[in-house]
CSV table of C-alpha atoms in Angstrom, one decimal:
chain,number,residue,atom,x,y,z
E,430,MET,CA,-21.7,11.2,-17.3
E,431,ARG,CA,-24.7,10.5,-15.2
E,432,ARG,CA,-23.9,10.1,-11.5
E,433,ASN,CA,-26.2,8.7,-8.8
E,434,ALA,CA,-26.4,9.8,-5.1
E,435,GLU,CA,-23.1,8.2,-4.3
E,436,ASN,CA,-21.6,10.2,-7.2
E,437,LYS,CA,-20.9,7.0,-9.2
E,438,THR,CA,-21.2,6.8,-13.0
E,439,LEU,CA,-23.4,4.0,-14.5
E,440,SER,CA,-20.2,2.2,-15.5
E,441,GLU,CA,-18.8,2.4,-12.0
E,442,GLN,CA,-22.0,1.0,-10.6
E,443,ALA,CA,-21.9,-1.8,-13.2
E,444,ALA,CA,-18.3,-2.4,-12.1
E,445,ASP,CA,-19.4,-2.8,-8.5
E,446,GLN,CA,-22.2,-5.2,-9.6
E,447,MET,CA,-19.6,-7.2,-11.6
E,448,ILE,CA,-17.3,-7.5,-8.5
E,449,GLN,CA,-20.3,-8.8,-6.6
E,450,TYR,CA,-21.1,-11.2,-9.4
E,451,ILE,CA,-17.5,-12.5,-9.4
E,452,GLN,CA,-17.5,-13.0,-5.6
E,453,GLU,CA,-20.9,-14.6,-5.3
E,454,ASN,CA,-20.3,-17.1,-8.1
E,455,GLY,CA,-16.9,-18.2,-6.8
E,456,TYR,CA,-14.7,-17.0,-9.7
E,457,GLY,CA,-11.0,-17.1,-8.8
E,458,PRO,CA,-7.8,-15.7,-10.3
E,459,GLY,CA,-7.4,-16.8,-14.0
E,460,ASP,CA,-11.1,-17.9,-14.4
E,461,LYS,CA,-12.9,-16.8,-17.6
E,462,LEU,CA,-15.9,-14.5,-17.2
E,463,PRO,CA,-19.1,-14.6,-19.2
E,464,THR,CA,-19.1,-12.8,-22.6
E,465,GLU,CA,-20.1,-9.2,-22.9
E,466,ALA,CA,-23.5,-10.1,-24.2
E,467,ASP,CA,-24.1,-12.5,-21.2
E,468,LEU,CA,-22.8,-10.0,-18.7
E,469,SER,CA,-25.1,-7.4,-20.2
E,470,ARG,CA,-28.1,-9.7,-19.6
E,471,LEU,CA,-26.9,-10.9,-16.2
E,472,LEU,CA,-26.4,-7.4,-14.8
E,473,GLY,CA,-29.3,-5.8,-16.6
E,474,VAL,CA,-27.2,-3.1,-18.3
E,475,GLY,CA,-26.3,-2.2,-21.8
E,476,ARG,CA,-23.3,-3.7,-23.6
E,477,ASN,CA,-21.6,-0.3,-23.8
E,478,THR,CA,-21.9,0.0,-20.0
E,479,VAL,CA,-20.5,-3.5,-19.6
E,480,ARG,CA,-17.5,-2.6,-21.8
E,481,GLU,CA,-16.9,0.6,-19.8
E,482,ALA,CA,-17.2,-1.4,-16.5
E,483,VAL,CA,-14.7,-4.0,-17.8
E,484,ARG,CA,-12.3,-1.1,-18.6
E,485,VAL,CA,-12.6,0.2,-15.1
E,486,LEU,CA,-12.0,-3.2,-13.5
E,487,ALA,CA,-9.1,-3.8,-15.8
E,488,SER,CA,-7.5,-0.5,-14.8
E,489,ARG,CA,-7.9,-1.7,-11.2
E,490,ASN,CA,-6.3,-5.1,-12.0
E,491,ILE,CA,-9.5,-6.9,-11.0
E,492,VAL,CA,-10.0,-8.4,-14.5
E,493,SER,CA,-7.7,-8.7,-17.4
E,494,VAL,CA,-8.8,-8.6,-21.1
E,495,ARG,CA,-7.0,-11.0,-23.4
E,496,GLN,CA,-7.6,-9.9,-27.0
E,497,GLY,CA,-9.5,-12.6,-28.9
E,498,SER,CA,-10.0,-14.9,-25.9
E,499,GLY,CA,-12.1,-12.9,-23.5
E,500,THR,CA,-12.2,-11.4,-20.0
E,501,PHE,CA,-10.6,-13.1,-17.0
E,502,VAL,CA,-10.3,-12.6,-13.3
E,503,SER,CA,-6.9,-11.0,-12.9
E,504,GLU,CA,-4.1,-12.9,-11.1
E,505,LYS,CA,-3.2,-9.6,-9.5
E,506,GLN,CA,-6.4,-9.7,-7.4
E,507,GLY,CA,-7.0,-6.0,-7.5
E,508,LEU,CA,-3.6,-5.0,-6.3
E,509,ALA,CA,-2.9,-1.8,-8.3
E,510,ASP,CA,0.3,-1.3,-10.3
E,511,ASP,CA,2.4,1.2,-8.4
E,512,PRO,CA,-0.4,1.6,-5.8
E,513,PHE,CA,1.3,4.4,-4.0
E,514,GLY,CA,2.4,6.4,-7.0
E,515,PHE,CA,6.1,5.9,-6.4
E,516,SER,CA,6.8,6.5,-10.1
E,517,PHE,CA,5.5,9.9,-9.5
E,518,VAL,CA,7.9,10.8,-6.6
E,519,GLU,CA,10.7,13.1,-7.6
E,520,ASP,CA,13.1,12.8,-4.7
E,521,ARG,CA,14.3,9.2,-5.2
E,522,VAL,CA,16.9,9.4,-2.3
E,523,GLN,CA,14.2,10.5,0.1
E,524,LEU,CA,11.8,7.8,-1.2
E,525,THR,CA,14.4,5.1,-0.8
E,526,ARG,CA,15.2,6.2,2.7
E,527,ASP,CA,11.5,6.3,3.7
E,528,LEU,CA,11.0,2.8,2.2
E,529,MET,CA,14.0,1.4,4.1
E,530,GLN,CA,12.7,3.0,7.3
E,531,ILE,CA,9.3,1.2,6.8
E,532,ARG,CA,11.0,-2.1,6.1
E,533,VAL,CA,13.0,-1.8,9.3
E,534,MET,CA,9.8,-1.3,11.2
E,535,LEU,CA,7.8,-4.0,9.6
E,536,GLU,CA,9.9,-6.9,8.2
E,537,PRO,CA,11.5,-8.2,11.3
E,538,SER,CA,8.0,-8.9,12.8
E,539,ILE,CA,7.0,-10.4,9.5
E,540,ALA,CA,10.0,-12.8,9.6
E,541,ALA,CA,9.0,-13.8,13.1
E,542,LEU,CA,5.5,-14.5,11.9
E,543,ALA,CA,6.9,-16.5,9.0
E,544,ALA,CA,8.9,-18.7,11.3
E,545,GLN,CA,5.8,-19.3,13.3
E,546,ASN,CA,3.2,-19.8,10.5
E,547,ALA,CA,4.9,-21.1,7.3
E,548,GLU,CA,3.8,-24.4,5.7
E,549,PRO,CA,6.5,-26.9,4.7
E,550,GLU,CA,5.7,-26.3,1.0
E,551,GLU,CA,6.2,-22.5,1.5
E,552,ILE,CA,9.5,-23.1,3.2
E,553,ARG,CA,10.6,-25.3,0.3
E,554,GLN,CA,9.7,-22.5,-2.1
E,555,LEU,CA,11.7,-20.0,0.0
E,556,GLU,CA,14.7,-22.3,-0.1
E,557,GLU,CA,14.4,-22.5,-3.9
E,558,ILE,CA,14.6,-18.7,-4.2
E,559,LEU,CA,17.5,-18.6,-1.7
E,560,LEU,CA,19.5,-21.1,-3.8
E,561,GLU,CA,18.9,-18.9,-6.9
E,562,ILE,CA,20.1,-15.8,-5.0
E,563,GLU,CA,23.2,-17.7,-3.8
E,564,ALA,CA,24.0,-18.8,-7.4
E,565,LEU,CA,23.6,-15.2,-8.6
E,566,ILE,CA,25.8,-13.9,-5.8
E,567,GLU,CA,28.5,-16.5,-6.5
E,568,ALA,CA,28.5,-15.2,-10.1
E,569,GLU,CA,28.5,-11.6,-8.8
E,570,SER,CA,25.4,-10.9,-10.9
E,571,ASP,CA,22.4,-8.7,-10.2
E,572,TYR,CA,20.1,-10.5,-7.8
E,573,SER,CA,17.7,-7.6,-7.0
E,574,GLU,CA,14.7,-9.3,-8.7
E,575,LYS,CA,15.2,-12.5,-6.8
E,576,ASP,CA,15.8,-10.5,-3.6
E,577,THR,CA,12.4,-9.0,-4.0
E,578,GLN,CA,10.9,-12.5,-4.5
E,579,PHE,CA,12.7,-13.7,-1.3
E,580,HIS,CA,11.1,-11.0,0.8
E,581,ALA,CA,7.7,-11.5,-0.9
E,582,GLN,CA,7.9,-15.2,-0.1
E,583,ILE,CA,8.6,-14.5,3.6
E,584,ALA,CA,5.6,-12.2,3.5
E,585,ASN,CA,3.5,-15.1,2.1
E,586,CYS,CA,4.9,-17.4,4.9
E,587,SER,CA,3.5,-14.9,7.5
E,588,HIS,CA,-0.1,-15.8,6.4
E,589,ASN,CA,-1.1,-12.2,6.8
E,590,THR,CA,-2.9,-11.4,3.5
E,591,VAL,CA,-2.3,-7.7,3.7
E,592,VAL,CA,1.4,-8.2,4.3
E,593,SER,CA,1.5,-10.4,1.2
E,594,ARG,CA,0.1,-7.5,-0.8
E,595,LEU,CA,2.2,-4.8,0.8
E,596,ILE,CA,5.8,-6.2,0.9
E,597,PRO,CA,6.3,-6.7,-2.9
E,598,VAL,CA,5.2,-3.1,-3.4
E,599,ILE,CA,7.6,-1.8,-0.8
E,600,SER,CA,10.6,-4.0,-1.6
E,601,SER,CA,10.4,-3.4,-5.4
E,602,GLY,CA,10.4,0.3,-4.6
E,603,VAL,CA,13.9,0.0,-3.3
E,604,THR,CA,15.9,-0.6,-6.5
E,605,VAL,CA,19.3,0.6,-5.7
E,606,PHE,CA,22.8,-0.9,-5.4
E,607,ALA,CA,23.1,-1.4,-9.1
E,608,ARG,CA,26.7,-0.3,-9.3
E,609,GLU,CA,30.0,-2.0,-8.4
E,610,VAL,CA,29.7,-3.9,-5.1
E,611,PRO,CA,32.8,-5.0,-3.2
E,612,SER,CA,33.1,-8.8,-2.9
E,613,GLU,CA,32.9,-8.8,0.9
E,614,GLU,CA,29.5,-7.2,0.6
E,615,TYR,CA,28.3,-10.0,-1.7
E,616,LYS,CA,29.5,-12.4,1.0
E,617,GLN,CA,27.7,-10.5,3.7
E,618,THR,CA,24.4,-10.6,1.7
E,619,LEU,CA,24.8,-14.3,1.1
E,620,LEU,CA,25.3,-15.0,4.8
E,621,SER,CA,22.4,-12.8,6.0
E,622,HIS,CA,19.8,-14.4,3.6
E,623,ARG,CA,21.0,-17.8,4.6
E,624,ALA,CA,20.6,-16.9,8.3
E,625,ILE,CA,17.0,-15.6,7.8
E,626,TYR,CA,16.0,-18.7,5.9
E,627,GLU,CA,17.5,-21.1,8.5
E,628,ALA,CA,15.7,-19.4,11.3
E,629,ILE,CA,12.4,-19.6,9.5
E,630,ARG,CA,13.0,-23.3,8.5
E,631,THR,CA,13.8,-24.2,12.1
E,632,ARG,CA,10.8,-22.2,13.6
E,633,ARG,CA,13.0,-19.9,15.6
E,634,ALA,CA,10.8,-16.7,15.5
E,635,VAL,CA,13.2,-14.6,17.6
E,636,GLU,CA,16.2,-15.4,15.5
E,637,ALA,CA,14.3,-14.8,12.3
E,638,GLN,CA,13.3,-11.4,13.6
E,639,GLN,CA,16.9,-10.5,14.6
E,640,ALA,CA,18.4,-11.8,11.4
E,641,MET,CA,16.0,-9.8,9.3
E,642,HIS,CA,16.7,-6.7,11.5
E,643,LEU,CA,20.4,-7.1,11.0
E,644,HIS,CA,20.0,-7.6,7.2
E,645,LEU,CA,17.9,-4.5,6.8
E,646,LEU,CA,20.0,-2.2,9.0
E,647,TYR,CA,23.1,-3.4,7.1
E,648,ASN,CA,21.5,-2.4,3.8
E,649,GLU,CA,20.3,0.9,5.1
E,650,ASN,CA,23.8,1.7,6.4
E,651,ARG,CA,25.3,0.7,3.0
E,652,TYR,CA,22.8,3.0,1.2
E,653,THR,CA,23.6,5.9,3.5
E,654,GLU,CA,27.3,5.4,2.9
E,655,GLU,CA,26.8,5.3,-0.9
E,656,ILE,CA,24.8,8.5,-0.9
E,657,ARG,CA,27.5,10.1,1.3
E,658,LYS,CA,30.2,9.1,-1.3
E,659,GLU,CA,28.1,10.5,-4.2
E,660,ASN,CA,27.8,13.8,-2.4
E,661,THR,CA,31.5,14.3,-1.7
K,1178,MET,CA,-3.8,-1.9,-29.6
K,1179,ARG,CA,-0.2,-1.4,-30.9
K,1180,ARG,CA,2.4,-2.3,-28.3
K,1181,ASN,CA,6.1,-1.5,-28.3
K,1182,ALA,CA,9.0,-3.5,-27.0
K,1183,GLU,CA,8.1,-2.8,-23.4
K,1184,ASN,CA,4.6,-4.0,-24.1
K,1185,LYS,CA,3.1,-0.6,-23.7
K,1186,THR,CA,0.3,0.9,-25.8
K,1187,LEU,CA,0.7,4.2,-27.5
K,1188,SER,CA,-1.5,5.9,-24.9
K,1189,GLU,CA,0.5,4.3,-22.0
K,1190,GLN,CA,3.7,5.7,-23.6
K,1191,ALA,CA,2.0,9.1,-23.9
K,1192,ALA,CA,0.9,8.8,-20.2
K,1193,ASP,CA,4.6,8.3,-19.3
K,1194,GLN,CA,5.6,11.3,-21.3
K,1195,MET,CA,2.9,13.3,-19.6
K,1196,ILE,CA,4.2,12.3,-16.2
K,1197,GLN,CA,7.6,13.5,-17.2
K,1198,TYR,CA,6.2,16.7,-18.6
K,1199,ILE,CA,4.3,17.3,-15.3
K,1200,GLN,CA,7.5,16.7,-13.2
K,1201,GLU,CA,9.9,18.6,-15.4
K,1202,ASN,CA,7.7,21.7,-15.5
K,1203,GLY,CA,7.1,21.8,-11.8
K,1204,TYR,CA,3.3,21.3,-11.8
K,1205,GLY,CA,2.0,20.5,-8.3
K,1206,PRO,CA,-1.3,19.1,-7.0
K,1207,GLY,CA,-4.3,21.2,-8.1
K,1208,ASP,CA,-2.4,22.9,-11.0
K,1209,LYS,CA,-4.2,23.2,-14.4
K,1210,LEU,CA,-2.5,21.4,-17.3
K,1211,PRO,CA,-2.3,22.6,-20.9
K,1212,THR,CA,-5.3,21.9,-23.1
K,1213,GLU,CA,-5.7,18.7,-25.1
K,1214,ALA,CA,-4.6,20.6,-28.3
K,1215,ASP,CA,-1.5,22.0,-26.6
K,1216,LEU,CA,-0.6,18.6,-25.0
K,1217,SER,CA,-0.9,17.0,-28.4
K,1218,ARG,CA,1.6,19.5,-29.8
K,1219,LEU,CA,3.9,19.4,-26.8
K,1220,LEU,CA,4.1,15.6,-26.7
K,1221,GLY,CA,4.0,15.1,-30.5
K,1222,VAL,CA,1.1,12.7,-30.4
K,1223,GLY,CA,-2.5,12.8,-31.7
K,1224,ARG,CA,-5.3,14.2,-29.7
K,1225,ASN,CA,-7.0,10.9,-29.4
K,1226,THR,CA,-3.9,9.5,-27.9
K,1227,VAL,CA,-3.7,12.4,-25.5
K,1228,ARG,CA,-7.4,11.8,-24.5
K,1229,GLU,CA,-6.6,8.1,-23.8
K,1230,ALA,CA,-3.5,9.0,-21.9
K,1231,VAL,CA,-5.5,11.4,-19.7
K,1232,ARG,CA,-7.9,8.7,-19.0
K,1233,VAL,CA,-5.1,6.3,-18.0
K,1234,LEU,CA,-3.6,9.0,-15.6
K,1235,ALA,CA,-7.0,9.8,-14.2
K,1236,SER,CA,-7.6,6.2,-13.4
K,1237,ARG,CA,-4.3,6.2,-11.6
K,1238,ASN,CA,-5.3,9.4,-9.7
K,1239,ILE,CA,-2.3,11.3,-11.2
K,1240,VAL,CA,-4.6,13.8,-13.0
K,1241,SER,CA,-8.3,14.7,-12.5
K,1242,VAL,CA,-10.6,15.9,-15.2
K,1243,ARG,CA,-13.2,18.5,-14.2
K,1244,GLN,CA,-15.9,18.7,-16.8
K,1245,GLY,CA,-15.9,22.1,-18.5
K,1246,SER,CA,-12.8,23.4,-16.7
K,1247,GLY,CA,-10.0,21.1,-17.9
K,1248,THR,CA,-7.4,18.7,-16.6
K,1249,PHE,CA,-5.6,19.2,-13.3
K,1250,VAL,CA,-2.8,17.5,-11.4
K,1251,SER,CA,-4.7,15.4,-8.9
K,1252,GLU,CA,-4.5,16.2,-5.2
K,1253,LYS,CA,-4.2,12.4,-4.6
K,1254,GLN,CA,-0.7,12.4,-6.1
K,1255,GLY,CA,-1.0,9.0,-7.7
K,1256,LEU,CA,-2.2,7.2,-4.6
K,1257,ALA,CA,-4.7,4.7,-6.0
K,1258,ASP,CA,-8.3,4.3,-4.6
K,1259,ASP,CA,-8.3,1.0,-2.7
K,1260,PRO,CA,-4.7,0.3,-3.8
K,1261,PHE,CA,-4.6,-3.2,-2.3
K,1262,GLY,CA,-8.0,-4.3,-3.6
K,1263,PHE,CA,-9.5,-4.6,-0.1
K,1264,SER,CA,-13.0,-4.1,-1.6
K,1265,PHE,CA,-12.3,-7.4,-3.4
K,1266,VAL,CA,-11.5,-9.4,-0.3
K,1267,GLU,CA,-14.3,-11.8,0.7
K,1268,ASP,CA,-13.3,-12.7,4.3
K,1269,ARG,CA,-13.8,-9.4,6.1
K,1270,VAL,CA,-13.0,-10.8,9.5
K,1271,GLN,CA,-9.6,-12.1,8.3
K,1272,LEU,CA,-8.9,-8.9,6.5
K,1273,THR,CA,-9.6,-6.8,9.7
K,1274,ARG,CA,-7.4,-9.1,11.8
K,1275,ASP,CA,-4.6,-8.8,9.3
K,1276,LEU,CA,-4.9,-5.1,9.1
K,1277,MET,CA,-4.9,-4.8,12.9
K,1278,GLN,CA,-1.8,-7.0,13.0
K,1279,ILE,CA,0.0,-4.7,10.6
K,1280,ARG,CA,-1.0,-1.6,12.6
K,1281,VAL,CA,0.4,-3.1,15.8
K,1282,MET,CA,3.7,-3.8,14.0
K,1283,LEU,CA,3.9,-0.3,12.4
K,1284,GLU,CA,2.1,2.4,14.2
K,1285,PRO,CA,3.9,2.5,17.5
K,1286,SER,CA,7.2,3.2,15.7
K,1287,ILE,CA,5.3,5.9,13.6
K,1288,ALA,CA,4.1,7.5,16.8
K,1289,ALA,CA,7.7,7.6,18.1
K,1290,LEU,CA,8.8,9.2,14.8
K,1291,ALA,CA,6.0,11.7,15.1
K,1292,ALA,CA,7.1,12.8,18.6
K,1293,GLN,CA,10.6,13.3,17.2
K,1294,ASN,CA,9.8,15.0,13.9
K,1295,ALA,CA,6.5,16.9,14.0
K,1296,GLU,CA,6.4,20.6,13.3
K,1297,PRO,CA,4.5,22.8,15.7
K,1298,GLU,CA,1.8,23.5,13.0
K,1299,GLU,CA,1.4,19.7,12.5
K,1300,ILE,CA,0.9,19.2,16.2
K,1301,ARG,CA,-1.7,22.0,16.2
K,1302,GLN,CA,-3.6,20.2,13.5
K,1303,LEU,CA,-3.4,17.0,15.4
K,1304,GLU,CA,-4.9,18.7,18.4
K,1305,GLU,CA,-7.8,20.0,16.3
K,1306,ILE,CA,-8.7,16.5,15.2
K,1307,LEU,CA,-8.3,15.3,18.8
K,1308,LEU,CA,-10.8,17.9,20.0
K,1309,GLU,CA,-13.3,16.9,17.3
K,1310,ILE,CA,-12.9,13.2,18.3
K,1311,GLU,CA,-13.5,14.1,22.0
K,1312,ALA,CA,-16.6,16.0,21.1
K,1313,LEU,CA,-18.0,13.1,19.1
K,1314,ILE,CA,-17.1,10.7,21.9
K,1315,GLU,CA,-18.8,12.9,24.5
K,1316,ALA,CA,-21.9,12.8,22.3
K,1317,GLU,CA,-21.5,9.0,21.9
K,1318,SER,CA,-21.5,9.5,18.1
K,1319,ASP,CA,-19.6,7.7,15.4
K,1320,TYR,CA,-16.1,9.0,15.3
K,1321,SER,CA,-14.5,6.5,12.9
K,1322,GLU,CA,-13.8,9.0,10.1
K,1323,LYS,CA,-12.1,11.4,12.5
K,1324,ASP,CA,-10.2,8.5,14.0
K,1325,THR,CA,-8.8,7.7,10.6
K,1326,GLN,CA,-7.8,11.3,10.2
K,1327,PHE,CA,-6.1,11.2,13.6
K,1328,HIS,CA,-3.9,8.3,12.6
K,1329,ALA,CA,-3.3,9.8,9.2
K,1330,GLN,CA,-2.1,13.1,10.8
K,1331,ILE,CA,0.3,11.2,13.1
K,1332,ALA,CA,1.7,9.6,9.9
K,1333,ASN,CA,2.2,13.0,8.4
K,1334,CYS,CA,4.0,14.1,11.6
K,1335,SER,CA,6.5,11.2,11.1
K,1336,HIS,CA,7.8,13.0,8.0
K,1337,ASN,CA,8.1,9.6,6.2
K,1338,THR,CA,6.4,10.2,2.8
K,1339,VAL,CA,5.6,6.5,2.3
K,1340,VAL,CA,4.0,6.2,5.8
K,1341,SER,CA,1.8,9.2,4.9
K,1342,ARG,CA,0.5,7.3,1.9
K,1343,LEU,CA,0.2,3.9,3.6
K,1344,ILE,CA,-1.5,4.7,6.9
K,1345,PRO,CA,-4.8,6.2,5.6
K,1346,VAL,CA,-5.2,3.1,3.4
K,1347,ILE,CA,-4.6,0.7,6.3
K,1348,SER,CA,-6.7,2.5,8.9
K,1349,SER,CA,-9.7,3.2,6.6
K,1350,GLY,CA,-9.7,-0.6,5.9
K,1351,VAL,CA,-10.6,-1.2,9.5
K,1352,THR,CA,-14.2,0.0,9.6
K,1353,VAL,CA,-15.7,-1.9,12.4
K,1354,PHE,CA,-17.1,-1.2,15.8
K,1355,ALA,CA,-20.3,0.4,14.3
K,1356,ARG,CA,-22.7,-1.2,16.8
K,1357,GLU,CA,-23.5,-0.3,20.3
K,1358,VAL,CA,-20.4,0.4,22.3
K,1359,PRO,CA,-20.5,0.4,26.2
K,1360,SER,CA,-19.9,3.8,27.7
K,1361,GLU,CA,-16.7,2.8,29.5
K,1362,GLU,CA,-15.2,1.9,26.1
K,1363,TYR,CA,-15.9,5.4,24.8
K,1364,LYS,CA,-14.1,6.7,27.9
K,1365,GLN,CA,-11.1,4.4,27.3
K,1366,THR,CA,-10.8,5.6,23.7
K,1367,LEU,CA,-10.9,9.2,24.8
K,1368,LEU,CA,-8.1,8.6,27.3
K,1369,SER,CA,-5.9,6.7,24.9
K,1370,HIS,CA,-6.1,9.3,22.1
K,1371,ARG,CA,-5.3,12.0,24.6
K,1372,ALA,CA,-2.3,10.1,25.9
K,1373,ILE,CA,-0.9,9.6,22.4
K,1374,TYR,CA,-1.4,13.3,21.5
K,1375,GLU,CA,0.2,14.5,24.8
K,1376,ALA,CA,3.3,12.3,24.3
K,1377,ILE,CA,3.7,13.6,20.7
K,1378,ARG,CA,3.2,17.2,21.8
K,1379,THR,CA,5.8,16.9,24.6
K,1380,ARG,CA,8.3,15.1,22.3
K,1381,ARG,CA,8.4,11.9,24.4
K,1382,ALA,CA,9.0,9.3,21.7
K,1383,VAL,CA,9.0,6.3,24.0
K,1384,GLU,CA,5.7,7.2,25.6
K,1385,ALA,CA,4.1,8.0,22.3
K,1386,GLN,CA,5.2,4.5,21.1
K,1387,GLN,CA,3.8,2.8,24.2
K,1388,ALA,CA,0.6,4.8,24.2
K,1389,MET,CA,0.0,3.8,20.6
K,1390,HIS,CA,0.8,0.2,21.3
K,1391,LEU,CA,-1.7,0.1,24.2
K,1392,HIS,CA,-4.4,1.8,22.1
K,1393,LEU,CA,-4.0,-0.7,19.2
K,1394,LEU,CA,-3.8,-3.8,21.4
K,1395,TYR,CA,-6.9,-2.6,23.3
K,1396,ASN,CA,-8.8,-2.3,20.0
K,1397,GLU,CA,-7.6,-5.6,18.7
K,1398,ASN,CA,-8.7,-7.3,21.9
K,1399,ARG,CA,-12.1,-5.6,21.6
K,1400,TYR,CA,-12.5,-6.8,18.1
K,1401,THR,CA,-11.6,-10.4,19.0
K,1402,GLU,CA,-14.1,-10.2,21.8
K,1403,GLU,CA,-16.9,-9.0,19.5
K,1404,ILE,CA,-16.2,-11.7,16.9
K,1405,ARG,CA,-16.3,-14.3,19.7
K,1406,LYS,CA,-19.7,-13.0,20.9
K,1407,GLU,CA,-21.1,-13.1,17.3
K,1408,ASN,CA,-20.0,-16.7,16.9
K,1409,THR,CA,-21.7,-18.0,20.1
């Protein structure tokens, strides 16, 4: 592979050019990009290089290739799958503890921002997720996927673009509590989600922060207790 | 591309197998993996599939290929380059503000953890970085790279593995303040780094938290001021 001064291969350089092209021409998530032949002409590089560049950008979730229909700007906007390599961490208990510790540091402030910055439409979407969680909890079903969505939507409500990218990664990393859960804990989870939502809806930043703090500490405590039981 | 029930291609499945192989056989960062022929035999898949799988793992920074010497477990341990797609964000001012907001939420608590958990050797390394920053500041040179290292080392001192992965990504995203900086600001930066270091070294978690808070708010304020000047 030929590399230039910056130690980039031709296809990596073409990938950079393609990013610039996407941005300068206002392509958004889901938009179809020009064909390989057109990109080759537009960027002034060979078709093989374009193909390699597309592969690089696809692996970075910047574009997605749909067989038979072409290359599109990815809905994932460059957020990597498993960006921190969690799937490669061996000690799952330590990873879960560390993730919970970060959530306790970060999410109460995010809930406060959400109460302050959320648009009415965003709050409506949050309520929709809440109602789905409540239905799952009433049925004593697994609500972990919806729970991740709930926290992700609060991140969106904060209007901090980095938080929106970070929170789904962190909360989906914590996939525990799959086993039997006593009924009173279901009830506790139901109440704490409702409290967070109500504080955000009524623009009470301090209460949102505290309700989130309580929720996360309760979960952390529950996890510690579970691990303790497993080890005895 | 053939895809199985989980919608994974053959090479992605082989990549998963290879991750499992690496973990189960205790390979660590920098270790050399078996040859393509041996991996093909060990995983029971064709050599072309192994080659594709290696490419997938290389793009995820799980392995690295050194031309002529073989395939190694990557030192990056699966942490993606630009995992949040920052290079793909158009509004740099908004991105910088959002990153600073996260840092203010997160790093004071991390500094407190560092004061509590750091090993003597880690504190020694932190001091080394501090001295390099101080030398650069005395010379009124660009110290941004060392500054990123300083914050990354504090993250290491926290002994939270996710924090160690997260902080370098977040602090290297904030690459501003390149232009002329008044001398008194250099002095302020020098004092605040020293204060954070001293609090960590002497195990004063509360002071470490507050010194980090002050440092970050000062920077945020400086950035806001710079943007205001640019826009008038």
